[in-house]
Amino acid sequence: MTLPESDQGVFRYVTVEKHVLALIEAGSLRPGERIPSLRALGARLGVSVSTVNQAYMELERRGVVEARPKSGFFVRESPGARTPAPRPQGQPAKPPTTVNRGALIREVLDGMGRRDIVPLGVALTDEAFLPTKQLSRLLAKAAAGSAQEVVSYESVRGNLALRRQIAWRLGEAGIEAGPEDVMVTAGAMEALYIALRSVTRPGDNVAIAAPSYYCFLQLLENFGLRAVELPSHPGDGVRPEDLAAALDRYSIAAVILTPNFNNPDGARIPDTAKAEMAAMLAARNVPLIEDDVYGDLAFEGGRPRCIASYDTGGHVLHCSSFSKTLAPGFRVGYLLPGRHAAKAFEIKATTNVCCATPTQMAVAEYLAQGSFERHIRKVRAVLERQSRMMEQRILAHFPAGTRVSHPSGGTVLWAQLPPPVDSIRLFYEAKAKGIGLAPGNIFSSCDQFNGFVRISFGNAWTPAVDEAVAEVGRLAAAQCAQGEADRAD
């Protein structure tokens, strides 16, 4: 075989790594076995010996293989074997709960943007994988070429050129939209803020996945809303029957879902279920707020469809951004408010009037140049490699009995630790060592996930990241040992 054209270029060695990791996962290469020689694998994949050597050196640095003098490379004895995914927690349609997670969430968010900690708890795509130089040039070009326009207000809906590009790209997700349907926001969080304010009032019940992105819970808490938690299954996310049961039992004002690579468990709702949910909610006139910030980060098979692609009546408020794919600091997101466009416009206009003009112009030009698709293919390949590598390192370093997700996209893993590991205690112990984690408790309003942690694999892999994973494993193992000692007493 030879590498597909889409996998060639700067990140070609990443595909070689993925190939070797897939052989190990499938059991074709077992611990202690010799992996193919540089020349043999290069000939098989149609790449140079130097490319294979670079891949093998990366795998050795990450502890997956080891070099033996005059013998070649071998699979390490304990690279981490696949384990079952974390178990779904809780029962369908948990009763409405007042959210109170703000204090702990603030402590977790304190690690965002800091350079003095290893940010395993932040869901991100490392700047090393993003087109920072090209975007910087476009930003400078916009400032130099359109000085008056750059310092002026944009329209409330956002830069027209950018909205045209977003509308065109949404077609890949199956959404038919024009620029007039799009509102540019300051990242996906502002889109979610506007969407939730547009369809709810204090005291309303909102159905969300469990686990669910902690900032959803923070929004509910700030707006005086109550959460109705639906179990998210590691493979296929929230199921239509659980949503239907909640709608039958409780008065639900809105639903918030991340159907493609839910944060934190990485679940992806099947297309048939997406269509069923869209029809169900439309029939009951219940709005759905769809967070699709990870939709572009599918490892295989192209961009998955969204629930909005099955919506024919404007019941879905679709939110996304370029923070995970281009430039988190640019804060360029967008909202398709559907039938709630008038209310969304009113909220946007009275919140921050409009988004920053220069960054909108730079992203619009970047998309117009046609660079995005080639860039995103490379990012997907890198993130898939990082995901499998992080999974293996967690299983190699964490206590026996640890279960970890195996996502097909996104930037995070969801790990279930064996009793008696306490994720909040682990969070504080790791923080004292200069390591950021996201404890499972903040992903639910019902204390369902105390034995879980979310770990990002979007960071560029460095010795510091590798050591941080090992250190968290040692801290978790120490909790297990202490629990065994306490039981013995």
CSV table of C-alpha atoms in Angstrom, one decimal:
chain,number,residue,atom,x,y,z
A,1,MET,CA,0.0,0.0,0.0
A,2,THR,CA,1.0,3.7,-0.4
A,3,LEU,CA,-0.1,6.6,1.6
A,4,PRO,CA,-3.2,8.4,0.3
A,5,GLU,CA,-2.4,11.8,-1.2
A,6,SER,CA,-4.4,13.5,1.6
A,7,ASP,CA,-1.9,12.0,4.2
A,8,GLN,CA,1.2,13.2,2.4
A,9,GLY,CA,3.2,16.3,3.2
A,10,VAL,CA,4.5,17.8,6.4
A,11,PHE,CA,2.8,15.3,8.7
A,12,ARG,CA,3.5,12.2,6.6
A,13,TYR,CA,5.4,10.5,9.4
A,14,VAL,CA,2.2,10.8,11.5
A,15,THR,CA,0.4,8.3,9.2
A,16,VAL,CA,3.3,5.9,9.7
A,17,GLU,CA,2.8,6.2,13.5
A,18,LYS,CA,-0.9,5.6,13.1
A,19,HIS,CA,-0.2,2.5,11.0
A,20,VAL,CA,2.0,1.0,13.7
A,21,LEU,CA,-0.4,2.0,16.5
A,22,ALA,CA,-3.3,0.3,14.6
A,23,LEU,CA,-1.3,-2.9,14.3
A,24,ILE,CA,-0.6,-2.9,18.0
A,25,GLU,CA,-4.2,-2.1,18.9
A,26,ALA,CA,-5.4,-5.0,16.6
A,27,GLY,CA,-3.0,-7.4,18.2
A,28,SER,CA,-1.0,-7.9,15.0
A,29,LEU,CA,2.0,-6.6,16.8
A,30,ARG,CA,2.3,-7.8,20.4
A,31,PRO,CA,4.5,-6.7,23.3
A,32,GLY,CA,8.0,-7.9,22.8
A,33,GLU,CA,7.6,-8.5,19.1
A,34,ARG,CA,9.9,-6.8,16.5
A,35,ILE,CA,8.2,-4.3,14.3
A,36,PRO,CA,8.9,-4.1,10.5
A,37,SER,CA,12.3,-2.7,9.5
A,38,LEU,CA,12.6,0.9,8.3
A,39,ARG,CA,13.2,-0.3,4.7
A,40,ALA,CA,10.4,-2.9,4.8
A,41,LEU,CA,7.7,-0.5,6.2
A,42,GLY,CA,8.9,2.3,3.9
A,43,ALA,CA,8.5,0.1,0.9
A,44,ARG,CA,5.0,-1.1,2.1
A,45,LEU,CA,3.7,2.4,2.7
A,46,GLY,CA,5.5,4.1,-0.2
A,47,VAL,CA,7.5,6.5,2.0
A,48,SER,CA,11.2,7.1,2.6
A,49,VAL,CA,13.3,5.3,5.2
A,50,SER,CA,13.9,8.7,6.9
A,51,THR,CA,10.1,9.2,7.3
A,52,VAL,CA,9.7,5.8,8.9
A,53,ASN,CA,12.7,6.4,11.1
A,54,GLN,CA,11.2,9.7,12.3
A,55,ALA,CA,7.9,7.9,13.1
A,56,TYR,CA,9.8,5.2,15.0
A,57,MET,CA,11.8,7.7,17.0
A,58,GLU,CA,8.6,9.5,18.0
A,59,LEU,CA,7.0,6.1,19.1
A,60,GLU,CA,10.1,5.4,21.1
A,61,ARG,CA,10.1,8.8,22.7
A,62,ARG,CA,6.5,8.1,23.8
A,63,GLY,CA,7.3,4.7,25.2
A,64,VAL,CA,5.4,2.6,22.7
A,65,VAL,CA,8.4,0.9,21.1
A,66,GLU,CA,12.1,0.5,22.1
A,67,ALA,CA,15.2,0.3,20.0
A,68,ARG,CA,17.6,-2.6,20.6
A,69,PRO,CA,21.2,-2.4,19.3
A,70,LYS,CA,21.7,-4.3,16.1
A,71,SER,CA,18.2,-5.8,16.3
A,72,GLY,CA,15.7,-3.1,15.4
A,73,PHE,CA,12.6,-1.7,17.1
A,74,PHE,CA,10.3,-3.8,19.3
A,75,VAL,CA,7.0,-3.2,20.9
A,76,ARG,CA,7.5,-2.4,24.6
A,77,GLU,CA,6.3,-4.9,27.0
A,78,SER,CA,3.7,-2.6,28.6
A,79,PRO,CA,2.6,0.0,26.0
A,80,GLY,CA,-1.0,-0.1,27.4
A,81,ALA,CA,-3.7,-2.4,26.1
A,82,ARG,CA,-7.2,-1.5,25.1
A,83,THR,CA,-9.7,-1.6,27.8
A,84,PRO,CA,-13.5,-1.1,27.9
A,85,ALA,CA,-14.8,2.4,27.6
A,86,PRO,CA,-16.0,4.1,30.8
A,87,ARG,CA,-19.4,2.9,32.0
A,88,PRO,CA,-22.4,5.3,31.6
A,89,GLN,CA,-23.5,6.6,34.9
A,90,GLY,CA,-26.9,7.3,36.4
A,91,GLN,CA,-30.5,6.7,35.3
A,92,PRO,CA,-32.4,8.1,32.3
A,93,ALA,CA,-34.2,11.5,32.9
A,94,LYS,CA,-32.6,12.5,36.2
A,95,PRO,CA,-35.0,14.9,38.1
A,96,PRO,CA,-34.4,18.7,37.5
A,97,THR,CA,-31.4,19.8,39.6
A,98,THR,CA,-30.3,23.3,40.6
A,99,VAL,CA,-26.7,23.7,39.4
A,100,ASN,CA,-24.0,24.7,41.9
A,101,ARG,CA,-20.6,24.0,40.3
A,102,GLY,CA,-19.3,27.6,39.9
A,103,ALA,CA,-16.5,27.6,42.5
A,104,LEU,CA,-14.8,24.4,41.3
A,105,ILE,CA,-15.3,25.3,37.7
A,106,ARG,CA,-13.5,28.7,38.3
A,107,GLU,CA,-10.5,26.8,39.8
A,108,VAL,CA,-10.3,24.6,36.7
A,109,LEU,CA,-10.6,27.6,34.3
A,110,ASP,CA,-7.8,29.3,36.2
A,111,GLY,CA,-5.4,27.1,34.3
A,112,MET,CA,-6.5,28.3,30.9
A,113,GLY,CA,-3.7,30.3,29.1
A,114,ARG,CA,-1.2,29.8,31.9
A,115,ARG,CA,2.4,28.8,30.8
A,116,ASP,CA,3.5,27.7,34.2
A,117,ILE,CA,1.4,24.5,34.3
A,118,VAL,CA,1.0,21.5,32.0
A,119,PRO,CA,-2.6,22.0,30.8
A,120,LEU,CA,-4.0,18.5,30.6
A,121,GLY,CA,-7.3,19.8,31.8
A,122,VAL,CA,-7.9,22.3,28.9
A,123,ALA,CA,-9.7,21.1,25.7
A,124,LEU,CA,-7.6,22.6,23.0
A,125,THR,CA,-5.6,22.2,19.8
A,126,ASP,CA,-2.1,23.2,20.4
A,127,GLU,CA,-0.9,26.3,18.7
A,128,ALA,CA,1.9,24.2,17.1
A,129,PHE,CA,-0.7,22.5,15.0
A,130,LEU,CA,-2.5,25.7,13.9
A,131,PRO,CA,-1.7,28.1,11.0
A,132,THR,CA,-0.5,30.9,13.2
A,133,LYS,CA,2.0,32.4,10.8
A,134,GLN,CA,-0.5,32.6,7.9
A,135,LEU,CA,-3.2,34.1,10.1
A,136,SER,CA,-0.8,36.6,11.5
A,137,ARG,CA,0.2,37.7,8.0
A,138,LEU,CA,-3.5,38.0,7.0
A,139,LEU,CA,-4.2,40.1,10.2
A,140,ALA,CA,-1.3,42.4,9.4
A,141,LYS,CA,-2.5,42.7,5.7
A,142,ALA,CA,-6.0,43.6,6.8
A,143,ALA,CA,-4.7,46.3,9.2
A,144,ALA,CA,-2.4,47.8,6.5
A,145,GLY,CA,-4.7,47.6,3.6
A,146,SER,CA,-8.0,48.7,5.1
A,147,ALA,CA,-7.0,50.9,8.1
A,148,GLN,CA,-10.3,52.7,8.3
A,149,GLU,CA,-12.4,49.6,8.0
A,150,VAL,CA,-10.3,47.7,10.5
A,151,VAL,CA,-11.0,50.2,13.3
A,152,SER,CA,-14.7,50.6,12.5
A,153,TYR,CA,-17.6,48.7,14.0
A,154,GLU,CA,-18.8,45.6,12.1
A,155,SER,CA,-22.4,44.9,11.6
A,156,VAL,CA,-24.2,43.2,14.5
A,157,ARG,CA,-24.5,40.0,12.5
A,158,GLY,CA,-20.8,40.1,11.6
A,159,ASN,CA,-18.5,40.5,8.6
A,160,LEU,CA,-20.4,39.7,5.4
A,161,ALA,CA,-17.4,38.0,3.7
A,162,LEU,CA,-17.0,35.8,6.8
A,163,ARG,CA,-20.7,34.9,7.0
A,164,ARG,CA,-20.6,33.9,3.3
A,165,GLN,CA,-17.6,31.6,3.9
A,166,ILE,CA,-19.3,30.1,7.0
A,167,ALA,CA,-22.5,29.5,5.1
A,168,TRP,CA,-20.7,27.8,2.3
A,169,ARG,CA,-18.7,25.5,4.7
A,170,LEU,CA,-21.9,24.5,6.5
A,171,GLY,CA,-22.9,22.7,3.4
A,172,GLU,CA,-20.3,20.0,4.3
A,173,ALA,CA,-22.3,19.3,7.5
A,174,GLY,CA,-25.5,19.0,5.6
A,175,ILE,CA,-26.8,22.4,6.6
A,176,GLU,CA,-28.4,24.7,4.0
A,177,ALA,CA,-27.8,28.3,5.0
A,178,GLY,CA,-27.1,31.7,3.5
A,179,PRO,CA,-25.1,34.5,5.0
A,180,GLU,CA,-28.3,36.1,6.3
A,181,ASP,CA,-28.8,33.1,8.5
A,182,VAL,CA,-25.4,33.4,10.2
A,183,MET,CA,-24.5,35.6,13.2
A,184,VAL,CA,-20.8,35.9,14.1
A,185,THR,CA,-20.0,35.6,17.8
A,186,ALA,CA,-17.1,35.9,20.2
A,187,GLY,CA,-16.4,32.2,20.1
A,188,ALA,CA,-18.8,29.4,20.6
A,189,MET,CA,-19.5,30.4,24.2
A,190,GLU,CA,-21.1,33.6,23.2
A,191,ALA,CA,-23.2,31.7,20.7
A,192,LEU,CA,-24.3,29.4,23.4
A,193,TYR,CA,-25.0,32.3,25.7
A,194,ILE,CA,-27.2,34.1,23.2
A,195,ALA,CA,-29.0,30.9,22.2
A,196,LEU,CA,-29.8,29.9,25.8
A,197,ARG,CA,-31.0,33.4,26.6
A,198,SER,CA,-33.2,33.5,23.5
A,199,VAL,CA,-35.2,30.4,24.4
A,200,THR,CA,-35.3,30.2,28.3
A,201,ARG,CA,-36.4,32.1,31.4
A,202,PRO,CA,-35.2,31.7,35.0
A,203,GLY,CA,-36.7,28.6,36.6
A,204,ASP,CA,-37.0,26.7,33.3
A,205,ASN,CA,-35.8,23.1,33.0
A,206,VAL,CA,-33.1,22.4,30.4
A,207,ALA,CA,-32.1,18.8,29.3
A,208,ILE,CA,-28.4,18.2,28.9
A,209,ALA,CA,-26.1,15.2,28.5
A,210,ALA,CA,-24.4,13.6,31.5
A,211,PRO,CA,-21.5,14.1,31.4
A,212,SER,CA,-21.7,17.5,29.7
A,213,TYR,CA,-19.3,20.4,29.1
A,214,TYR,CA,-19.0,22.2,32.4
A,215,CYS,CA,-19.5,25.6,30.9
A,216,PHE,CA,-23.1,24.5,29.9
A,217,LEU,CA,-23.7,23.9,33.6
A,218,GLN,CA,-22.1,27.3,34.4
A,219,LEU,CA,-24.5,29.0,32.0
A,220,LEU,CA,-27.5,27.2,33.6
A,221,GLU,CA,-26.4,28.3,37.0
A,222,ASN,CA,-25.9,31.9,36.0
A,223,PHE,CA,-29.3,32.0,34.3
A,224,GLY,CA,-31.2,30.4,37.2
A,225,LEU,CA,-32.1,27.3,35.1
A,226,ARG,CA,-32.4,23.7,36.3
A,227,ALA,CA,-30.6,20.7,34.6
A,228,VAL,CA,-32.4,17.5,33.6
A,229,GLU,CA,-29.5,15.1,33.0
A,230,LEU,CA,-29.7,12.4,30.3
A,231,PRO,CA,-27.0,9.6,30.3
A,232,SER,CA,-24.5,9.9,27.5
A,233,HIS,CA,-23.2,6.5,26.4
A,234,PRO,CA,-19.5,6.3,25.5
A,235,GLY,CA,-20.2,5.2,21.9
A,236,ASP,CA,-23.4,6.8,20.8
A,237,GLY,CA,-24.1,9.6,23.3
A,238,VAL,CA,-27.6,10.5,24.4
A,239,ARG,CA,-30.2,8.2,23.0
A,240,PRO,CA,-33.6,9.3,21.6
A,241,GLU,CA,-35.6,7.1,24.0
A,242,ASP,CA,-34.0,8.8,27.0
A,243,LEU,CA,-34.7,12.2,25.5
A,244,ALA,CA,-38.3,11.2,24.8
A,245,ALA,CA,-38.7,9.9,28.4
A,246,ALA,CA,-37.5,13.2,29.8
A,247,LEU,CA,-39.8,15.2,27.5
A,248,ASP,CA,-42.8,13.0,28.7
A,249,ARG,CA,-42.0,13.4,32.4
A,250,TYR,CA,-40.8,16.9,32.8
A,251,SER,CA,-41.5,20.3,31.3
A,252,ILE,CA,-38.5,21.0,29.2
A,253,ALA,CA,-37.9,24.5,27.8
A,254,ALA,CA,-34.8,23.6,25.8
A,255,VAL,CA,-32.2,20.9,25.1
A,256,ILE,CA,-28.4,21.4,24.8
A,257,LEU,CA,-26.4,18.7,23.1
A,258,THR,CA,-23.0,18.2,21.5
A,259,PRO,CA,-23.8,15.4,19.1
A,260,ASN,CA,-20.4,15.2,17.5
A,261,PHE,CA,-17.7,14.2,20.0
A,262,ASN,CA,-19.4,15.3,23.2
A,263,ASN,CA,-17.1,17.0,25.7
A,264,PRO,CA,-15.9,15.2,27.8
A,265,ASP,CA,-16.7,11.5,26.8
A,266,GLY,CA,-16.2,11.9,23.1
A,267,ALA,CA,-19.5,10.3,22.2
A,268,ARG,CA,-20.9,10.7,18.7
A,269,ILE,CA,-24.7,10.4,18.2
A,270,PRO,CA,-25.5,8.3,15.1
A,271,ASP,CA,-27.1,10.1,12.1
A,272,THR,CA,-30.3,8.1,12.5
A,273,ALA,CA,-30.7,9.2,16.1
A,274,LYS,CA,-29.9,12.8,15.1
A,275,ALA,CA,-32.8,12.8,12.6
A,276,GLU,CA,-35.1,11.2,15.1
A,277,MET,CA,-34.3,13.8,17.8
A,278,ALA,CA,-34.8,16.6,15.3
A,279,ALA,CA,-38.2,15.3,14.4
A,280,MET,CA,-39.2,14.7,18.0
A,281,LEU,CA,-38.3,18.1,19.2
A,282,ALA,CA,-39.9,19.8,16.3
A,283,ALA,CA,-43.2,18.0,16.9
A,284,ARG,CA,-43.1,19.2,20.6
A,285,ASN,CA,-41.9,22.7,19.6
A,286,VAL,CA,-38.9,22.4,22.0
A,287,PRO,CA,-35.7,24.2,20.8
A,288,LEU,CA,-32.4,22.4,20.6
A,289,ILE,CA,-29.1,24.3,21.2
A,290,GLU,CA,-26.5,22.3,19.2
A,291,ASP,CA,-22.8,22.8,20.1
A,292,ASP,CA,-20.8,21.6,17.1
A,293,VAL,CA,-17.4,23.0,18.0
A,294,TYR,CA,-15.7,19.6,17.5
A,295,GLY,CA,-17.5,18.7,14.2
A,296,ASP,CA,-14.4,19.5,12.0
A,297,LEU,CA,-12.2,17.2,14.1
A,298,ALA,CA,-13.4,13.8,13.0
A,299,PHE,CA,-10.5,11.4,12.6
A,300,GLU,CA,-11.9,9.4,9.8
A,301,GLY,CA,-14.7,9.7,7.2
A,302,GLY,CA,-14.9,13.5,6.8
A,303,ARG,CA,-17.1,15.9,8.7
A,304,PRO,CA,-20.2,14.3,10.3
A,305,ARG,CA,-23.7,15.6,9.9
A,306,CYS,CA,-25.3,17.9,12.5
A,307,ILE,CA,-28.8,17.7,14.0
A,308,ALA,CA,-29.4,21.1,12.3
A,309,SER,CA,-29.1,19.3,9.0
A,310,TYR,CA,-32.3,17.5,9.8
A,311,ASP,CA,-34.1,20.6,11.0
A,312,THR,CA,-36.7,22.0,8.6
A,313,GLY,CA,-38.5,24.5,10.9
A,314,GLY,CA,-35.7,26.5,12.5
A,315,HIS,CA,-36.0,24.7,15.9
A,316,VAL,CA,-32.2,24.1,16.1
A,317,LEU,CA,-29.9,26.9,17.2
A,318,HIS,CA,-26.6,25.7,15.8
A,319,CYS,CA,-23.4,27.0,17.5
A,320,SER,CA,-19.7,26.5,16.6
A,321,SER,CA,-16.4,28.3,16.3
A,322,PHE,CA,-12.9,28.3,14.8
A,323,SER,CA,-11.3,28.1,18.3
A,324,LYS,CA,-10.4,24.4,18.0
A,325,THR,CA,-9.3,24.5,14.3
A,326,LEU,CA,-7.7,27.9,13.6
A,327,ALA,CA,-7.1,30.4,16.4
A,328,PRO,CA,-8.6,30.3,19.9
A,329,GLY,CA,-7.4,33.8,20.7
A,330,PHE,CA,-9.2,35.3,17.7
A,331,ARG,CA,-12.5,34.4,19.4
A,332,VAL,CA,-14.4,33.9,16.1
A,333,GLY,CA,-17.5,31.7,16.5
A,334,TYR,CA,-21.0,31.7,14.9
A,335,LEU,CA,-24.6,31.0,15.6
A,336,LEU,CA,-27.5,30.0,13.3
A,337,PRO,CA,-30.4,31.1,15.5
A,338,GLY,CA,-33.2,29.8,13.2
A,339,ARG,CA,-36.7,31.0,14.1
A,340,HIS,CA,-35.2,32.8,17.1
A,341,ALA,CA,-33.2,35.2,14.9
A,342,ALA,CA,-34.9,38.4,16.1
A,343,LYS,CA,-34.4,37.7,19.8
A,344,ALA,CA,-30.8,36.6,19.2
A,345,PHE,CA,-30.1,39.9,17.3
A,346,GLU,CA,-31.6,41.9,20.2
A,347,ILE,CA,-29.4,40.0,22.8
A,348,LYS,CA,-26.2,40.3,20.6
A,349,ALA,CA,-26.8,44.1,20.0
A,350,THR,CA,-27.2,44.8,23.7
A,351,THR,CA,-24.4,42.5,24.9
A,352,ASN,CA,-21.3,43.6,23.0
A,353,VAL,CA,-22.8,45.2,19.8
A,354,CYS,CA,-20.5,43.3,17.5
A,355,CYS,CA,-17.3,41.2,17.3
A,356,ALA,CA,-13.8,42.4,16.7
A,357,THR,CA,-13.4,43.5,13.0
A,358,PRO,CA,-9.7,42.6,12.3
A,359,THR,CA,-10.0,39.0,13.3
A,360,GLN,CA,-13.2,38.5,11.3
A,361,MET,CA,-11.5,39.9,8.2
A,362,ALA,CA,-8.4,37.7,8.7
A,363,VAL,CA,-10.5,34.5,9.1
A,364,ALA,CA,-12.7,35.4,6.1
A,365,GLU,CA,-9.6,35.8,3.9
A,366,TYR,CA,-8.1,32.6,5.2
A,367,LEU,CA,-11.2,30.6,4.3
A,368,ALA,CA,-11.5,32.3,0.9
A,369,GLN,CA,-7.9,31.3,0.0
A,370,GLY,CA,-9.0,27.6,0.3
A,371,SER,CA,-6.3,26.6,2.8
A,372,PHE,CA,-8.7,25.3,5.5
A,373,GLU,CA,-9.4,21.8,4.1
A,374,ARG,CA,-5.7,20.9,3.6
A,375,HIS,CA,-5.0,22.3,7.1
A,376,ILE,CA,-7.8,20.4,8.8
A,377,ARG,CA,-6.8,17.1,7.2
A,378,LYS,CA,-3.4,17.4,8.8
A,379,VAL,CA,-4.8,18.5,12.2
A,380,ARG,CA,-7.2,15.5,12.2
A,381,ALA,CA,-4.3,13.1,11.5
A,382,VAL,CA,-2.2,14.6,14.3
A,383,LEU,CA,-5.0,14.6,16.8
A,384,GLU,CA,-5.8,11.0,16.1
A,385,ARG,CA,-2.2,10.0,16.7
A,386,GLN,CA,-2.1,12.1,19.9
A,387,SER,CA,-5.4,10.5,21.1
A,388,ARG,CA,-4.1,6.9,20.7
A,389,MET,CA,-0.8,7.9,22.2
A,390,MET,CA,-2.4,9.5,25.3
A,391,GLU,CA,-4.7,6.5,25.7
A,392,GLN,CA,-1.7,4.2,25.8
A,393,ARG,CA,0.2,6.3,28.2
A,394,ILE,CA,-2.8,6.6,30.6
A,395,LEU,CA,-3.2,2.8,30.6
A,396,ALA,CA,0.5,2.3,31.1
A,397,HIS,CA,0.8,4.7,34.0
A,398,PHE,CA,-2.6,4.7,35.7
A,399,PRO,CA,-3.8,2.1,38.3
A,400,ALA,CA,-5.0,-1.3,37.1
A,401,GLY,CA,-8.7,-1.1,36.4
A,402,THR,CA,-8.6,2.3,34.7
A,403,ARG,CA,-11.1,2.6,31.8
A,404,VAL,CA,-10.6,5.2,29.1
A,405,SER,CA,-12.6,6.4,26.1
A,406,HIS,CA,-11.6,5.7,22.5
A,407,PRO,CA,-13.1,8.7,20.6
A,408,SER,CA,-13.3,9.1,16.9
A,409,GLY,CA,-12.8,12.8,17.0
A,410,GLY,CA,-12.3,15.9,19.3
A,411,THR,CA,-9.5,16.7,21.6
A,412,VAL,CA,-10.2,15.0,25.0
A,413,LEU,CA,-10.3,11.6,26.7
A,414,TRP,CA,-12.6,10.5,29.5
A,415,ALA,CA,-11.0,8.3,32.0
A,416,GLN,CA,-12.7,6.3,34.8
A,417,LEU,CA,-10.4,5.5,37.7
A,418,PRO,CA,-10.8,2.6,40.0
A,419,PRO,CA,-12.1,3.1,43.6
A,420,PRO,CA,-11.2,4.8,45.9
A,421,VAL,CA,-9.6,7.5,43.6
A,422,ASP,CA,-11.3,10.8,44.2
A,423,SER,CA,-11.1,13.1,41.2
A,424,ILE,CA,-11.3,16.4,43.2
A,425,ARG,CA,-8.5,15.3,45.5
A,426,LEU,CA,-6.6,14.2,42.4
A,427,PHE,CA,-7.2,17.6,40.8
A,428,TYR,CA,-5.7,19.5,43.8
A,429,GLU,CA,-2.8,17.1,44.2
A,430,ALA,CA,-2.0,17.5,40.5
A,431,LYS,CA,-2.3,21.3,40.7
A,432,ALA,CA,0.3,21.3,43.5
A,433,LYS,CA,2.6,19.6,41.0
A,434,GLY,CA,2.0,22.1,38.3
A,435,ILE,CA,-0.4,19.9,36.3
A,436,GLY,CA,-3.9,21.0,35.2
A,437,LEU,CA,-6.8,18.4,35.3
A,438,ALA,CA,-10.5,18.5,34.8
A,439,PRO,CA,-12.2,16.5,37.6
A,440,GLY,CA,-15.3,14.5,36.7
A,441,ASN,CA,-17.5,16.3,39.2
A,442,ILE,CA,-17.7,19.5,37.2
A,443,PHE,CA,-19.4,17.7,34.3
A,444,SER,CA,-22.6,17.0,36.1
A,445,SER,CA,-24.9,18.7,38.6
A,446,CYS,CA,-25.6,15.4,40.4
A,447,ASP,CA,-22.2,14.2,41.6
A,448,GLN,CA,-22.2,11.3,39.2
A,449,PHE,CA,-18.6,11.4,38.1
A,450,ASN,CA,-16.3,11.6,41.1
A,451,GLY,CA,-14.1,8.8,39.9
A,452,PHE,CA,-13.6,10.3,36.4
A,453,VAL,CA,-11.2,12.9,34.9
A,454,ARG,CA,-11.0,14.6,31.5
A,455,ILE,CA,-7.6,14.7,29.9
A,456,SER,CA,-6.7,16.7,26.8
A,457,PHE,CA,-4.6,15.1,24.1
A,458,GLY,CA,-4.5,18.3,22.0
A,459,ASN,CA,-1.2,19.5,23.5
A,460,ALA,CA,1.9,19.0,21.5
A,461,TRP,CA,3.6,16.0,23.0
A,462,THR,CA,6.7,17.0,25.0
A,463,PRO,CA,8.7,15.4,27.8
A,464,ALA,CA,6.8,17.7,30.2
A,465,VAL,CA,3.4,16.3,29.0
A,466,ASP,CA,4.7,12.7,29.1
A,467,GLU,CA,6.0,13.2,32.7
A,468,ALA,CA,2.7,15.0,33.7
A,469,VAL,CA,0.7,11.9,32.6
A,470,ALA,CA,3.0,9.6,34.5
A,471,GLU,CA,2.8,11.9,37.6
A,472,VAL,CA,-1.0,11.9,37.6
A,473,GLY,CA,-0.8,8.1,37.4
A,474,ARG,CA,1.5,8.0,40.4
A,475,LEU,CA,-0.9,10.2,42.4
A,476,ALA,CA,-3.9,8.1,41.5
A,477,ALA,CA,-1.9,4.9,42.4
A,478,ALA,CA,-1.0,6.4,45.8
A,479,GLN,CA,-4.7,7.0,46.5
A,480,CYS,CA,-5.4,3.4,45.6
A,481,ALA,CA,-2.6,2.2,47.9
A,482,GLN,CA,-3.9,4.4,50.8
A,483,GLY,CA,-7.4,3.0,50.3
A,484,GLU,CA,-6.1,-0.6,50.5
A,485,ALA,CA,-4.1,0.3,53.7
A,486,ASP,CA,-7.2,1.9,55.3
A,487,ARG,CA,-9.2,-1.3,54.5
A,488,ALA,CA,-6.5,-3.5,56.0
A,489,ASP,CA,-6.6,-1.5,59.2
